[in-house]
Coordinates of C-alpha atoms in Angstrom, one line a residue:
M1 CA 0.1 -0.1 -0.2
R2 CA 1.5 3.3 -0.8
V3 CA 0.4 6.9 -0.2
F4 CA 1.7 9.7 -2.0
I5 CA 2.2 13.2 -0.1
I6 CA 1.0 16.9 -2.1
I7 CA 1.5 19.4 0.4
S8 CA 0.8 22.9 0.0
I9 CA 2.3 25.3 2.1
S10 CA 1.0 28.8 2.1
L11 CA 1.4 31.6 4.8
I12 CA -1.8 32.6 6.6
A13 CA -2.3 35.5 7.8
A14 CA -4.8 36.2 10.6
G15 CA -6.4 38.7 8.3
C16 CA -7.5 35.6 7.6
V17 CA -10.1 34.9 9.9
S18 CA -13.4 35.2 7.5
G19 CA -13.9 38.3 6.5
G20 CA -17.0 39.7 6.9
V21 CA -18.1 37.5 10.4
S22 CA -17.8 39.4 13.5
E23 CA -17.5 37.1 16.7
E24 CA -20.4 37.9 18.0
A25 CA -21.9 36.4 14.8
I26 CA -19.5 33.4 14.8
F27 CA -20.2 33.6 18.9
G28 CA -23.7 34.3 19.4
G29 CA -22.9 37.0 21.1
A30 CA -23.1 34.8 24.6
G31 CA -20.0 32.8 24.0
E32 CA -21.3 29.9 23.8
A33 CA -20.0 29.3 20.1
I34 CA -21.9 27.7 17.1
L35 CA -18.7 26.0 15.4
G36 CA -18.5 24.4 18.6
G37 CA -16.8 24.9 22.4
T38 CA -14.9 27.4 22.9
D39 CA -11.1 25.1 23.9
V40 CA -9.2 22.9 22.2
T41 CA -11.9 20.3 22.1
A42 CA -14.8 21.6 19.4
V43 CA -16.8 19.5 16.4
V44 CA -19.0 20.2 14.5
P45 CA -21.9 18.2 14.0
Q46 CA -24.1 21.1 14.1
R47 CA -22.1 21.7 10.3
M48 CA -22.1 18.7 8.9
P49 CA -25.8 18.7 6.3
E50 CA -24.7 22.3 5.7
A51 CA -21.1 21.0 5.5
S52 CA -22.5 18.1 2.8
K53 CA -24.5 20.9 0.6
L54 CA -21.2 22.4 -0.2
I55 CA -18.8 19.7 -0.6
N56 CA -21.1 16.8 -3.0
A57 CA -22.5 20.2 -4.7
Y58 CA -18.7 21.3 -5.8
R59 CA -18.5 17.6 -6.5
L60 CA -21.9 16.4 -8.5
K61 CA -19.9 20.2 -10.5
K62 CA -17.3 18.0 -11.4
G63 CA -19.6 15.0 -11.8
L64 CA -17.9 12.7 -9.5
G65 CA -20.5 10.8 -7.0
A66 CA -21.5 12.2 -3.1
V67 CA -19.8 11.8 0.1
S68 CA -21.6 10.9 2.9
E69 CA -20.8 11.4 6.5
D70 CA -18.8 8.7 8.1
P71 CA -18.0 8.4 12.2
H72 CA -14.4 7.1 12.0
L73 CA -13.2 9.9 9.1
M74 CA -15.2 12.2 11.8
K75 CA -12.7 10.9 15.0
A76 CA -9.8 11.0 13.0
A77 CA -10.7 14.7 11.4
A78 CA -11.2 15.7 15.2
E79 CA -8.6 14.0 17.0
H80 CA -5.9 16.9 14.3
A81 CA -8.1 19.4 14.8
R82 CA -7.3 19.4 18.6
D83 CA -4.3 18.6 17.8
L84 CA -4.0 21.8 15.8
A85 CA -5.3 23.7 18.0
A86 CA -2.7 22.4 21.1
V87 CA 0.2 23.0 19.6
A88 CA -0.7 26.1 17.3
K89 CA 0.5 24.4 14.4
V90 CA -0.9 24.7 10.6
S91 CA 0.2 21.1 9.7
Q92 CA -0.6 17.8 8.3
Y93 CA 1.7 15.4 10.3
G94 CA -0.3 15.2 14.6
S95 CA 2.1 16.1 17.5
D96 CA 2.9 12.1 17.5
G97 CA 4.5 12.1 13.9
S98 CA 1.0 10.8 12.6
D99 CA -0.1 11.6 9.4
P100 CA -3.6 11.3 7.8
A101 CA -3.4 7.8 6.7
V102 CA -1.7 6.5 10.4
R103 CA -4.7 8.4 12.1
A104 CA -7.5 7.1 9.2
R105 CA -6.0 3.9 10.8
R106 CA -6.0 4.5 14.1
V107 CA -9.4 5.3 14.5
G108 CA -10.5 2.8 12.9
Y109 CA -11.4 3.1 8.7
V110 CA -9.5 0.7 6.7
F111 CA -8.8 2.9 3.5
S112 CA -8.3 2.0 0.1
N113 CA -8.3 6.0 -0.8
I114 CA -7.4 8.7 2.0
G115 CA -6.8 12.9 1.3
E116 CA -6.8 15.7 4.4
N117 CA -7.1 19.2 3.9
V118 CA -6.1 21.3 6.7
S119 CA -6.8 25.1 7.1
A120 CA -6.7 27.5 10.1
G121 CA -7.2 31.5 10.3
R122 CA -10.5 31.0 9.2
A123 CA -14.1 31.7 11.0
S124 CA -16.2 30.4 8.8
L125 CA -17.2 27.3 6.9
T126 CA -18.2 28.3 3.7
E127 CA -15.2 30.9 3.8
V128 CA -12.5 27.9 5.0
I129 CA -14.2 25.2 1.8
Q130 CA -13.6 28.2 -1.2
A131 CA -10.6 28.5 -0.1
W132 CA -10.3 24.8 -0.5
I133 CA -11.8 25.1 -4.2
D134 CA -9.5 27.7 -5.0
S135 CA -6.5 26.0 -4.2
D136 CA -5.2 23.0 -7.2
P137 CA -4.0 20.8 -4.4
H138 CA -7.2 21.0 -2.6
R139 CA -9.6 21.1 -5.1
R140 CA -7.7 17.7 -6.1
N141 CA -8.1 16.3 -2.4
L142 CA -12.1 17.6 -2.6
E143 CA -12.7 15.5 -6.4
L144 CA -10.5 12.5 -4.9
E145 CA -12.4 9.6 -6.4
P146 CA -13.2 7.1 -6.2
A147 CA -14.2 8.8 -2.0
T148 CA -17.8 7.9 -1.0
H149 CA -17.0 9.5 2.6
F150 CA -15.6 12.2 4.2
G151 CA -15.2 13.8 8.0
L152 CA -14.7 17.7 8.9
A153 CA -13.8 19.0 12.2
H154 CA -13.0 22.5 13.7
A155 CA -11.3 23.2 16.6
F156 CA -10.3 26.7 18.2
S157 CA -7.9 27.9 20.6
P158 CA -9.0 31.7 21.1
K159 CA -4.9 32.3 22.2
S160 CA -3.4 30.3 19.9
Y161 CA -2.6 32.6 17.0
H162 CA -4.8 30.9 14.6
R163 CA -7.5 30.5 17.0
H164 CA -9.8 27.8 13.8
Y165 CA -8.8 24.9 13.0
W166 CA -9.9 22.8 10.1
V167 CA -9.5 19.6 9.4
L168 CA -11.7 17.8 6.2
V169 CA -10.5 14.1 5.6
L170 CA -12.4 12.2 1.9
G171 CA -12.3 8.7 2.0
E172 CA -13.4 5.4 0.1
P173 CA -12.6 2.4 2.3
R174 CA -11.0 -0.3 1.8
R175 CA -13.0 -4.0 -0.1
A176 CA -11.9 -7.8 -1.1
V177 CA -11.4 -7.3 -5.2
R178 CA -12.4 -10.5 -6.4
G179 CA -9.2 -11.7 -8.6
A180 CA -9.2 -14.1 -11.8
E181 CA -9.9 -17.2 -9.8
G182 CA -12.2 -15.8 -7.9
G183 CA -10.1 -15.3 -4.5
D184 CA -9.6 -12.1 -3.3
S185 CA -6.8 -9.7 -2.8
G186 CA -5.8 -7.9 -0.2
S187 CA -3.8 -5.1 -1.6
L188 CA -5.2 -2.2 -3.3
L189 CA -3.5 1.1 -3.6
S190 CA -4.0 3.9 -1.9
M191 CA -3.2 7.2 -3.3
G192 CA -4.2 9.9 -0.5
R193 CA -3.1 13.5 -1.4
F194 CA -3.4 16.4 2.0
S195 CA -3.0 19.7 1.4
I196 CA -2.7 22.8 4.0
R197 CA -4.2 26.6 3.2

């Protein structure tokens, strides 16, 4: 099994935070985040229908199959988002050295294809997904084929430089492939692309 890693590192300034979206809009004026909690454990289950709609609208436009939320990939995304927020870092690699493939396996997602996008400094889900669409490496991840599942997470760390950390994982589960003799083949090629913006 091979995994190809393409990492595009761009400068992420504090000014990237959600043009036009105020802190009050994000936190509802009462300190409670719509996007998650005010600590590094935030995830975005309430935003999944919107995320699914945005991601699948883009994939449909490109003639690709829809992806649906997967609990394993949600967990992998959440763990990495929390880790990035805790260490105030933007990377495909976790503080323990893990990459997206390792994290997917760790949560029990056995894949034939995996891709991950990471973003920091943006508060708006719509803005994050649009930024990924506007970037070649991230767009290729959104177009990952075959892919049937996704997981998305957001972590908020108010005292860190970027404050908002997003992780999107798309994947295709590994399935047994019938050989010419009718036997099962246990080896499938994994072609993941992992990108930062």
